[in-house]
Each structure stands twice: as C-alpha cells, then as structure tokens.
Coordinates of C-alpha atoms in Angstrom, one line a residue:
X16 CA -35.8 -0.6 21.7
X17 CA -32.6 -0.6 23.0
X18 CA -31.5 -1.5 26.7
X19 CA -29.1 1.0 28.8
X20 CA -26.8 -2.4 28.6
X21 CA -26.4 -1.7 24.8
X22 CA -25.7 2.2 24.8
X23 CA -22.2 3.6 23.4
X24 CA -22.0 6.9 24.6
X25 CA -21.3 5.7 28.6
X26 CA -18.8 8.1 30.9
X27 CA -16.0 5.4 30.4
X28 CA -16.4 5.8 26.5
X29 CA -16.8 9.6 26.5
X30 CA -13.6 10.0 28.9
X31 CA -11.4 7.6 26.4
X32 CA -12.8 9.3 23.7
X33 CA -11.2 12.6 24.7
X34 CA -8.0 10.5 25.6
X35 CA -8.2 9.8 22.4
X36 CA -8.9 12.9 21.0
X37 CA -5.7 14.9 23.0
X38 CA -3.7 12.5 21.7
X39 CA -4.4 12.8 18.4
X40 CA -4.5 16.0 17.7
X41 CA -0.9 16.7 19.3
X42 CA -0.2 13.5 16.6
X43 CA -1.7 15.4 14.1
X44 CA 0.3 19.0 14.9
X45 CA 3.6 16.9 14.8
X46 CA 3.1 14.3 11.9
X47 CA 2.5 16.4 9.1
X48 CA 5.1 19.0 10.1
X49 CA 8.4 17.1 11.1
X50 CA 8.9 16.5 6.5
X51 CA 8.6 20.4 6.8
X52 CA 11.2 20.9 10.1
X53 CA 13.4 18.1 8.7
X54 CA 13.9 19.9 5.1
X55 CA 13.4 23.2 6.0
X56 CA 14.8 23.9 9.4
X57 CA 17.3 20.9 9.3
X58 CA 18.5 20.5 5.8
X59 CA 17.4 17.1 5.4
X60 CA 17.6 15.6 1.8
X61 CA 13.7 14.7 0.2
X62 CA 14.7 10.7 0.0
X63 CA 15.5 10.6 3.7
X64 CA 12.2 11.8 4.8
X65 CA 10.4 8.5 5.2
X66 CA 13.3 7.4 7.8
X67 CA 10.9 9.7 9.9
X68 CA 7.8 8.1 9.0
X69 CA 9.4 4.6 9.2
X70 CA 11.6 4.8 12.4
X71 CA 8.6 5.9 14.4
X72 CA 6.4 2.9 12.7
X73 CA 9.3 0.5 13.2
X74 CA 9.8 1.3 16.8
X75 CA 6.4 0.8 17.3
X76 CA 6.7 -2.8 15.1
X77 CA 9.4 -3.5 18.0
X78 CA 7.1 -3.1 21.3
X79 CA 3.9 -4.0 20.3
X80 CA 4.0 -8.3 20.6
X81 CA 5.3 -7.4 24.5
X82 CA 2.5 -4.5 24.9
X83 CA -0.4 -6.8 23.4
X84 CA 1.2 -9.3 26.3
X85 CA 1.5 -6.4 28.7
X86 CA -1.9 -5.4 28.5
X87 CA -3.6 -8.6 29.2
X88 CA -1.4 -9.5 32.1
X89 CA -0.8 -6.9 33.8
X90 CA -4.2 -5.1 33.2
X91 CA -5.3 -2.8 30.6
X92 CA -5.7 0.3 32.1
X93 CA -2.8 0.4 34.1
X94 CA -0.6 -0.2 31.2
X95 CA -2.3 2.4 29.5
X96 CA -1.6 5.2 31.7
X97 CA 2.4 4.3 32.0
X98 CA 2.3 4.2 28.2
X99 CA 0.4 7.5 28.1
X100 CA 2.7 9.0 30.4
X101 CA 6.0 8.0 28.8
X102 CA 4.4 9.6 25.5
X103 CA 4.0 13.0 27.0
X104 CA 7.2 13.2 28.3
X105 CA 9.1 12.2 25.4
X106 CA 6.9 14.9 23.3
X107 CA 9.0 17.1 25.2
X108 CA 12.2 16.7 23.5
X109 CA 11.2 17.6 20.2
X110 CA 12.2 21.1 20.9
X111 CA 16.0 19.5 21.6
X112 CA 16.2 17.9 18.2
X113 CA 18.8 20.1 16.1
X114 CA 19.8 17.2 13.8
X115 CA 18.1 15.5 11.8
X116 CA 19.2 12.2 13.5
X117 CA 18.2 13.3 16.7
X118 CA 15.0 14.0 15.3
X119 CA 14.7 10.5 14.1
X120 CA 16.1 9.0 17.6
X121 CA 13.2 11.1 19.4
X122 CA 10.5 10.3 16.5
X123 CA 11.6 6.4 17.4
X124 CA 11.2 6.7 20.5
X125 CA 7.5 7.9 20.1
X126 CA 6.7 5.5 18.3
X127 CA 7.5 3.4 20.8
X128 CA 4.9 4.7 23.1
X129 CA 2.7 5.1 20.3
X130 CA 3.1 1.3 19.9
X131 CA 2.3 0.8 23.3
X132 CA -1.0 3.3 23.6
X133 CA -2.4 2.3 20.5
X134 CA -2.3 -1.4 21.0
X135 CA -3.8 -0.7 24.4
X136 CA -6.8 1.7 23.0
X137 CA -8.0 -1.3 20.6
X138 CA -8.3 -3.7 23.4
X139 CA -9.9 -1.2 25.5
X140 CA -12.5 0.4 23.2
X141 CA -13.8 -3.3 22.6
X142 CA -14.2 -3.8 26.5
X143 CA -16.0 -0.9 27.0
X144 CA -18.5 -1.6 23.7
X145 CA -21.4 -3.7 23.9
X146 CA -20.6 -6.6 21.4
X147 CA -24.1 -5.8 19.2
X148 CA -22.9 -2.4 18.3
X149 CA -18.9 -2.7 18.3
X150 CA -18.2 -2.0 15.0
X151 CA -20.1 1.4 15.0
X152 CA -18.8 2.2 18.0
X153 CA -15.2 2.0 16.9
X154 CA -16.7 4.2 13.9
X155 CA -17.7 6.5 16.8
X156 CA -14.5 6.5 18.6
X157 CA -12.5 6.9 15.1
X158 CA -13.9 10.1 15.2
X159 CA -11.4 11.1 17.8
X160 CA -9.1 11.0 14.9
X161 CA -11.1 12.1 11.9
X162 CA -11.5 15.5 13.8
X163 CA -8.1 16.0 14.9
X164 CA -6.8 15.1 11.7
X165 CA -9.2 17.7 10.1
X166 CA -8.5 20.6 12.5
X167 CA -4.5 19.3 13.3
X168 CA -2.7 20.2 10.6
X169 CA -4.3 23.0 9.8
X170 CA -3.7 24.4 13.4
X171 CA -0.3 23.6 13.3
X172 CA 0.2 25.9 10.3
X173 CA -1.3 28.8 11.5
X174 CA 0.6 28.7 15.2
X175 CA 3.6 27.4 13.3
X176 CA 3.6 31.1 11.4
X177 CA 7.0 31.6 10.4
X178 CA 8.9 29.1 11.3
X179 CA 7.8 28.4 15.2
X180 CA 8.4 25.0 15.0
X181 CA 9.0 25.0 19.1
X182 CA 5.9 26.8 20.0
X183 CA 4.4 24.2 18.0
X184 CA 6.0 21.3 19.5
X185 CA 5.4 22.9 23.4
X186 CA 1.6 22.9 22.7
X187 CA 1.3 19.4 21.0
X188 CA 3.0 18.1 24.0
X189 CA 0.8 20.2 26.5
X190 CA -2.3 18.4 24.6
X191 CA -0.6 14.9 24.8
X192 CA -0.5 15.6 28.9
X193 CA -4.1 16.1 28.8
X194 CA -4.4 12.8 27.0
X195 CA -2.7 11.3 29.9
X196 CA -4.9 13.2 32.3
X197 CA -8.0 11.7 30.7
X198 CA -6.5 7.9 30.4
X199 CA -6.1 7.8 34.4
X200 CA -10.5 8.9 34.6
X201 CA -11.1 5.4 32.6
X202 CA -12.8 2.8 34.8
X203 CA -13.1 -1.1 33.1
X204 CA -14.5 -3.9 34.0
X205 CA -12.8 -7.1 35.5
X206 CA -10.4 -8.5 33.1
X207 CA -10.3 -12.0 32.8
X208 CA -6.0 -13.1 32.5
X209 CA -5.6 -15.7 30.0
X210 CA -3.4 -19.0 30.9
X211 CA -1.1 -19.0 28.1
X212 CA 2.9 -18.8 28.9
X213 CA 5.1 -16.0 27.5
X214 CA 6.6 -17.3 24.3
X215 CA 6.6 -16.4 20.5
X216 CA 2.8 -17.5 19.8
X217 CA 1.9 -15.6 22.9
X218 CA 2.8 -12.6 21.6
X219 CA 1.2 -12.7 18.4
X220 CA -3.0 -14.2 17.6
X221 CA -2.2 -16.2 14.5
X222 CA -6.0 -16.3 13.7
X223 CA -6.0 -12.3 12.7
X224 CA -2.8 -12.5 10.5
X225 CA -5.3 -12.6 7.4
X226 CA -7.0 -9.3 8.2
X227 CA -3.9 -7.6 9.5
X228 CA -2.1 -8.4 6.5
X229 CA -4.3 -5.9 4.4
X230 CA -4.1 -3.1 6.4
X231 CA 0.1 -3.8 6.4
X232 CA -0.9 -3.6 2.7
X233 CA -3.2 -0.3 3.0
X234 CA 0.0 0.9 5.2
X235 CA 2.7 1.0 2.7
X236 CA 0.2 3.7 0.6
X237 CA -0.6 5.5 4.0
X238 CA 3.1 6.1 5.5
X239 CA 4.1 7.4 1.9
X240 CA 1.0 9.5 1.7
X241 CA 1.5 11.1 5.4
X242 CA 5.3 11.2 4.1
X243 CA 5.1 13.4 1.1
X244 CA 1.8 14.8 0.6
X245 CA 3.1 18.6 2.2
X246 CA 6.2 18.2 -0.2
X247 CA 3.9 17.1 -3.0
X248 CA 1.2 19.9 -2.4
X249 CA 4.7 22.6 -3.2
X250 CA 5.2 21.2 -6.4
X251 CA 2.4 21.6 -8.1
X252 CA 1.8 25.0 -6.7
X253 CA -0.6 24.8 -4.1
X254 CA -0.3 26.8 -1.3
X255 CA -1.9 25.8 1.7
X256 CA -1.4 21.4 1.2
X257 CA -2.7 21.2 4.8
X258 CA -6.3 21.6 3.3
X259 CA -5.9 17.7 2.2
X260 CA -6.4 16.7 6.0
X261 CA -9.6 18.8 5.9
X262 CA -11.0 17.1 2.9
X263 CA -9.7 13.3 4.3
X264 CA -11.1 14.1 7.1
X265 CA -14.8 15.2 5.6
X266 CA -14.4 11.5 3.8
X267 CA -13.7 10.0 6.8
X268 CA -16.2 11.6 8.6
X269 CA -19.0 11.1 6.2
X270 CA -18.1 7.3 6.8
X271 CA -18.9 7.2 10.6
X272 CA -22.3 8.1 9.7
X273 CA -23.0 4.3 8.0
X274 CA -20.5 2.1 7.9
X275 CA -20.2 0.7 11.7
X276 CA -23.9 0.2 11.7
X277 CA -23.7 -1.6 8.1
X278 CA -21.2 -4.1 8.9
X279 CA -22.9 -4.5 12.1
X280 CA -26.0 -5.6 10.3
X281 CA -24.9 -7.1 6.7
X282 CA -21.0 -7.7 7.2
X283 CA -17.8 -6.2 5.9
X284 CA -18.1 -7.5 2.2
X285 CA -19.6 -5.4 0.1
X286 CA -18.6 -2.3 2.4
X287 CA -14.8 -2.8 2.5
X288 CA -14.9 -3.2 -1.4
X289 CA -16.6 0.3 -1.8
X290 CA -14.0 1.5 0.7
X291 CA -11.2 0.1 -1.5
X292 CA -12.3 1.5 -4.9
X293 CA -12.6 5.0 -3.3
X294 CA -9.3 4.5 -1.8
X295 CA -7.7 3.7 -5.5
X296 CA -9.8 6.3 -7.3
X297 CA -8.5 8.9 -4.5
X298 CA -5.3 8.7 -5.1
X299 CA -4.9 8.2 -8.6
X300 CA -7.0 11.8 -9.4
X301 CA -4.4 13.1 -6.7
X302 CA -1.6 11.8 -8.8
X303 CA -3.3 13.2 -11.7
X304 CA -3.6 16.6 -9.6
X305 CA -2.8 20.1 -11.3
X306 CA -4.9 22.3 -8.8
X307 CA -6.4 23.2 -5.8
X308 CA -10.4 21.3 -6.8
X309 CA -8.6 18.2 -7.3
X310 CA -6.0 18.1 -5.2
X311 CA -9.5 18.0 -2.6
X312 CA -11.5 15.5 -4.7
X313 CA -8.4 13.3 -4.0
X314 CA -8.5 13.8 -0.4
X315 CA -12.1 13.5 0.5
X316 CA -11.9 10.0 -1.6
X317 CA -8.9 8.9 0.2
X318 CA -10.8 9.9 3.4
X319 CA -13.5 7.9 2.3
X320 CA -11.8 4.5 1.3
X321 CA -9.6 4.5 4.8
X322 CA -12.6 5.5 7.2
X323 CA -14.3 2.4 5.9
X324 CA -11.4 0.4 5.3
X325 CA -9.5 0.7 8.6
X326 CA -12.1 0.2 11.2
X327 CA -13.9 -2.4 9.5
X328 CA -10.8 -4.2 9.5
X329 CA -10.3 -3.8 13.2
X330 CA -13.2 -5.0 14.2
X331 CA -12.7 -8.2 12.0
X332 CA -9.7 -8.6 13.9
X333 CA -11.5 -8.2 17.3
X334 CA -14.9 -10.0 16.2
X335 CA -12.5 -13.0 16.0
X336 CA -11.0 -13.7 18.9
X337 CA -12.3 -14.4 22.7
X338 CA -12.5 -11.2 25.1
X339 CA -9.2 -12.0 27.0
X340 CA -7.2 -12.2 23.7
X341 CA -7.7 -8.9 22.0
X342 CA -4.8 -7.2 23.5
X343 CA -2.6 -9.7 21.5
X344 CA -4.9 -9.5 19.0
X345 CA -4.4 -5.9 18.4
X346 CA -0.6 -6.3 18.5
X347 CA -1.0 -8.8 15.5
X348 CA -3.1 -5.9 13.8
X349 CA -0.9 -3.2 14.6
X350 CA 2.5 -4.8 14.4
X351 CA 1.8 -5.8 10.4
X352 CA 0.0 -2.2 9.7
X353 CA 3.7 -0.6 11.2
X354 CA 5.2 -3.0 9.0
X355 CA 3.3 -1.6 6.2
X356 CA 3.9 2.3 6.9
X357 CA 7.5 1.9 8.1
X358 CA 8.7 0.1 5.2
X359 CA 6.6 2.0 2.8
X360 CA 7.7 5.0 4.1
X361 CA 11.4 4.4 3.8
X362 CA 11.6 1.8 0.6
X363 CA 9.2 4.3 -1.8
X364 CA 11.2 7.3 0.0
X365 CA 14.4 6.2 -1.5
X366 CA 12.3 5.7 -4.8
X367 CA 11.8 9.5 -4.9
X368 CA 15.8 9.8 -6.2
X369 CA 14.2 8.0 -9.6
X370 CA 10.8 9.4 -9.8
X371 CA 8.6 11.7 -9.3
X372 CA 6.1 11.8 -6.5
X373 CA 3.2 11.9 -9.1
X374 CA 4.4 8.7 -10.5
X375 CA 5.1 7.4 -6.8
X376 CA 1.5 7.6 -5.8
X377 CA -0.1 6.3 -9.2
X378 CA 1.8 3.2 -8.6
X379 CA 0.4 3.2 -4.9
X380 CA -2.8 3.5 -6.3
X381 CA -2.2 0.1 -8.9
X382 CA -0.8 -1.1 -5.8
X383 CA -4.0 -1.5 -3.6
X384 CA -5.4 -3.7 -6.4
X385 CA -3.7 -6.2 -4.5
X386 CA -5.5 -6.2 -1.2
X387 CA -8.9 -5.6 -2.3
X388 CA -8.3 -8.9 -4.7
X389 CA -7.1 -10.5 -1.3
X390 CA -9.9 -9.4 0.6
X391 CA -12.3 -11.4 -1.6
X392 CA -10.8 -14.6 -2.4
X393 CA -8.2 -15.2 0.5
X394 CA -9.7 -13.5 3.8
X395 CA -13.5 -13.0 3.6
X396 CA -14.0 -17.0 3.9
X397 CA -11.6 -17.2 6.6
X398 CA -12.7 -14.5 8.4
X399 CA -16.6 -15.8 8.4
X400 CA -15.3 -19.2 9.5
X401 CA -13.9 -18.1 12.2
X402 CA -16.7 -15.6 13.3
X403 CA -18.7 -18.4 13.2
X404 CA -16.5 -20.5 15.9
X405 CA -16.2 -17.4 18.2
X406 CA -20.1 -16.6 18.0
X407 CA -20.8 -20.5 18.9
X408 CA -18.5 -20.0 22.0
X409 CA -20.7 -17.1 23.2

C-alpha cells in the first residue's frame, strides 16, 4: 500500500500543473500559427520560416547554463515566478510585430524566457515528486502539454477566423498571465545550495551530456516538424492540418497511461526503443501522406514515439544526478534539445529551396536511426552506471 509520503497528485503538484498547463496552451495558440502570420500576413518567404522556430530555440540555448545556475542559487521558485512574469509580458508585443524581423526579435526574446521557465519546471517537478514514482509523475505532469497541444491549435484556428491574428495573440498572452498567477501558489521544500563556484563546468552537469545528446537529436526532427507541418498539411490538400496536434496528442496521451510506471519498474530500455520505432514509422507514413486517414496515422505515431521518448529521457537526466544539481542538470538537457530544434529548424529550412517537404521529413525519419542506435550501444551502459553511483549515495 502506498504511504501519503509517496502520493503525486499533492496541492503543490496540482497548482504547477496548471502553471503548466496556462502556459502551454498560450505556447500552443502561438507556435503553430506564427509560419501562418509570417507567410500569410507578413509575406515571409517558406525557407525563412525556421528562423522563427530557431531564434526562439537559440535564445533559449543562450540563457539556459545561467538559469540552471540561477535556480539553484538563488532558489527555485523565486526564479520561477520572475521568469514567468517576464514571459507574460513579452507575450504582449506580438500584436506590435508588423515585420517579419520584429517578429523574430520578439519570438527570441520568448524564447529567452521560455529558456528560463522550462529549465526551472524540470528542476521543480523532480522536488515536488517522491523519487519511487518520478518518472510517472513527469508522465503525469507531461499531460499539461499533451492537452494543450491537443486542444491549442485547434483553438487557435477557430478564434483566429479570418485572419484575427491579434485577438489570438491578446488571449494567448491573457492565459500565459494566469500561468504566472499559478507559479507564485507553489510552495517547495528547503533547497539545499550546492558549494560549487560560478564557472564553465558550473553551468553545465557533464554526467547528462549522453542523454541530452539524443533528445538534441530527437530535436532537429521536432523544430522542423513544428516548422512546416501547417505548410505541409496545404500541399497535399488537407484542410484543417491543425487536426495533427489532436492525433499527436491522442499518442502522447495514450503514453502517460504506462510508460512512467514501466520505466519506474523495468527501466528505460526496451520502452525508449518502442518509443523510437513509432517515432520513425510516424513520420515516414506522414511523408508518404496523400490524405486526411494518414496524414492522422502519422500523427498519433509521432505522438506516441515522443510521449515515451521525451520524458523517459528527462528523468534519466534527473535520476542521475544529486537533488541540489538538477537545476544545472536540466540546463544540460534543455540547452542540447534547443540546439537540436534551433538548428534543425533553420539548416532543413533553407533545405526547402532544393526539396520538397515530403522528401525533407523522410530523411528526418532515416535520420532518427541514428539516436536509437546511440541509445543502445553508447548511453544505456552509461546511464545504468551512473544510476547505480547516485542510488549508492542515497
């Protein structure tokens, strides 16, 4: 039977998880609709797109060794409410971008604070987790995201209407306020400051570059997914592209059910290998798509492979570190997955000028071969060995 000690659904948890969910959601009504505003409303060219997708990711890349820092020394929460705040008001200026440069220079400068929340929520949602059950309770709290990114874009379509890109801007920035409203309820428990001095290794936890190198991998196919897929879903004629977040997110969401409480009790092995052939398999039928059934197939696949893959990998990166280095831990994590998004975003981008977006994501699908053959013979060993030294510590 389980102890009160070990529950996951405490009032700290539930209030971050609505945090969380604000947040996202206002993410979600922005993301997929800024390719649309650019090209449509600003007369941005297709192979300039990912400059949107990588100068927020990039930005992010820039203030995340300092945040991971930040968070530790300065306490958590604290830093997470300033972040929070900064990140609503800059969601006000979207409305005052009428080029396509100012658009970028305002995207950037979310992603800054971006940077800075989401380094701080990994950190965070590990403190307030009892250790036995961490892994499905990131599951849990990833659902804050899975739901958002289902009902998101989809929103966003229907109160965009014709052309309201404003209104929809005003009320993703209204739902990032309550976000911030929600971060200041959080109460955590007495942080523990670690000795080390300010300096280069600091800033990063060397021990989780193995893990957070694959999701920098998974990343590059992610940022030119999140890039393209509305632009893609035109050209071969469906209407309505906003229904892939609704099947990802049905993938993803299937994937809560089982896989925290999997790798809690047989490890990430055999899991994050299903997660990866999903992944692949996903988006090569969505390369292969001519209609609306597969176009869907693809997404709920894709949804599958990243709700296992992602938060398997994060807790890896946490399970292997002490308690009063996770905040630089998470940097490590995040910085290489912005690495992977940004650069994807903007490299395959410019790739559009020589082929086609179908082509583009079948190579991203032959693409992820390469961290799932990573994962087996270059960070699984690692990653036990050093689960092994924490766990003796404890």
């Amino acid at each position: 039977m389980e102890t009160s000690r070990q529950s996951l659904w405490s009032k700290n948890f539930a209030v971050f998880f609505l945090s969380s969910f604000c947040m996202s959601i206002g993410f979600q009504f922005l993301s997929p609709m800024l390719p649309l505003y650019a090209t449509n409303v600003l007369g941005a060219p297709q192979s300039q797109i990912g400059y949107l997708i990588g100068g927020y990711s990039l930005a992010a890349l820039v203030i995340r060794p300092y945040a991971g820092y930040a968070f530790d020394f300065m306490g958590r929460k604290k830093m997470y409410v300033i972040a929070m705040g900064m990140l609503a008001v800059i969601s006000f200026f979207y409305p005052l971008s009428s080029t396509f440069f100012l658009l970028v220079l305002v995207r950037s400068l979310h992603g800054v604070c971006f940077g800075l929340t989401s380094t701080g929520s990994g950190a965070i949602v590990a403190d307030i987790l009892p250790f036995e059950r961490r892994s499905e309770g990131i599951g849990y709290f990833g659902l804050a995201q899975t739901i958002s990114s289902a009902l998101g874009p989809a929103l966003a379509l229907s109160i965009m209407g014709d052309n309201q890109y404003k209104k929809l801007f005003l009320i993703a920035s209204v739902l990032i306020v309550f976000a911030f409203a929600f971060s200041s309820m959080i109460a955590l428990p007495k942080q523990v400051k670690p000795t080390r001095a300010i300096n280069l290794k600091s800033l990063l936890e060397k021990r989780v570059y193995r893990v957070s190198a694959l999701n920098m991998l998974v990343g590059v196919v992610n940022g030119t997914v999140m890039s393209y897929i509305l632009i893609y879903s035109k050209e071969i004629g469906i209407v309505n592209g906003g229904v892939y977040f609704l099947g990802n997110s049905i993938g993803v969401a299937v994937t809560r059910l089982f896989t925290g409480k999997l790798v809690d009790k047989h490890g990430p092995k055999y899991v994050v290998t299903f997660g990866f052939i999903s992944f692949i398999a996903g988006i090569i039928v969505l390369s292969m798509s001519t209609g609306l059934i597969s176009y869907i197939i693809a997404a709920v696949l894709m949804g599958l492979g990243n709700g296992i893959i992602m938060p398997c990998l994060q807790a890896m990166t946490i399970n292997i570190v002490e308690p009063e280095n996770r905040g630089v831990a998470s940097t490590t994590y995040y910085a290489l997955t912005d690495i992977g998004v940004g650069g994807g975003a903007i490299i395959l981008g410019m790739m559009t000028k020589y082929v086609s977006l179908r082509d583009m994501f079948l190579y991203n699908g032959l693409f992820l071969l390469i961290p799932l053959i990573l994962f087996h013979i270059y960070v699984m060993n690692d990653y036990n060995r050093k689960l092994a030294l924490i766990t003796a510590q404890n």
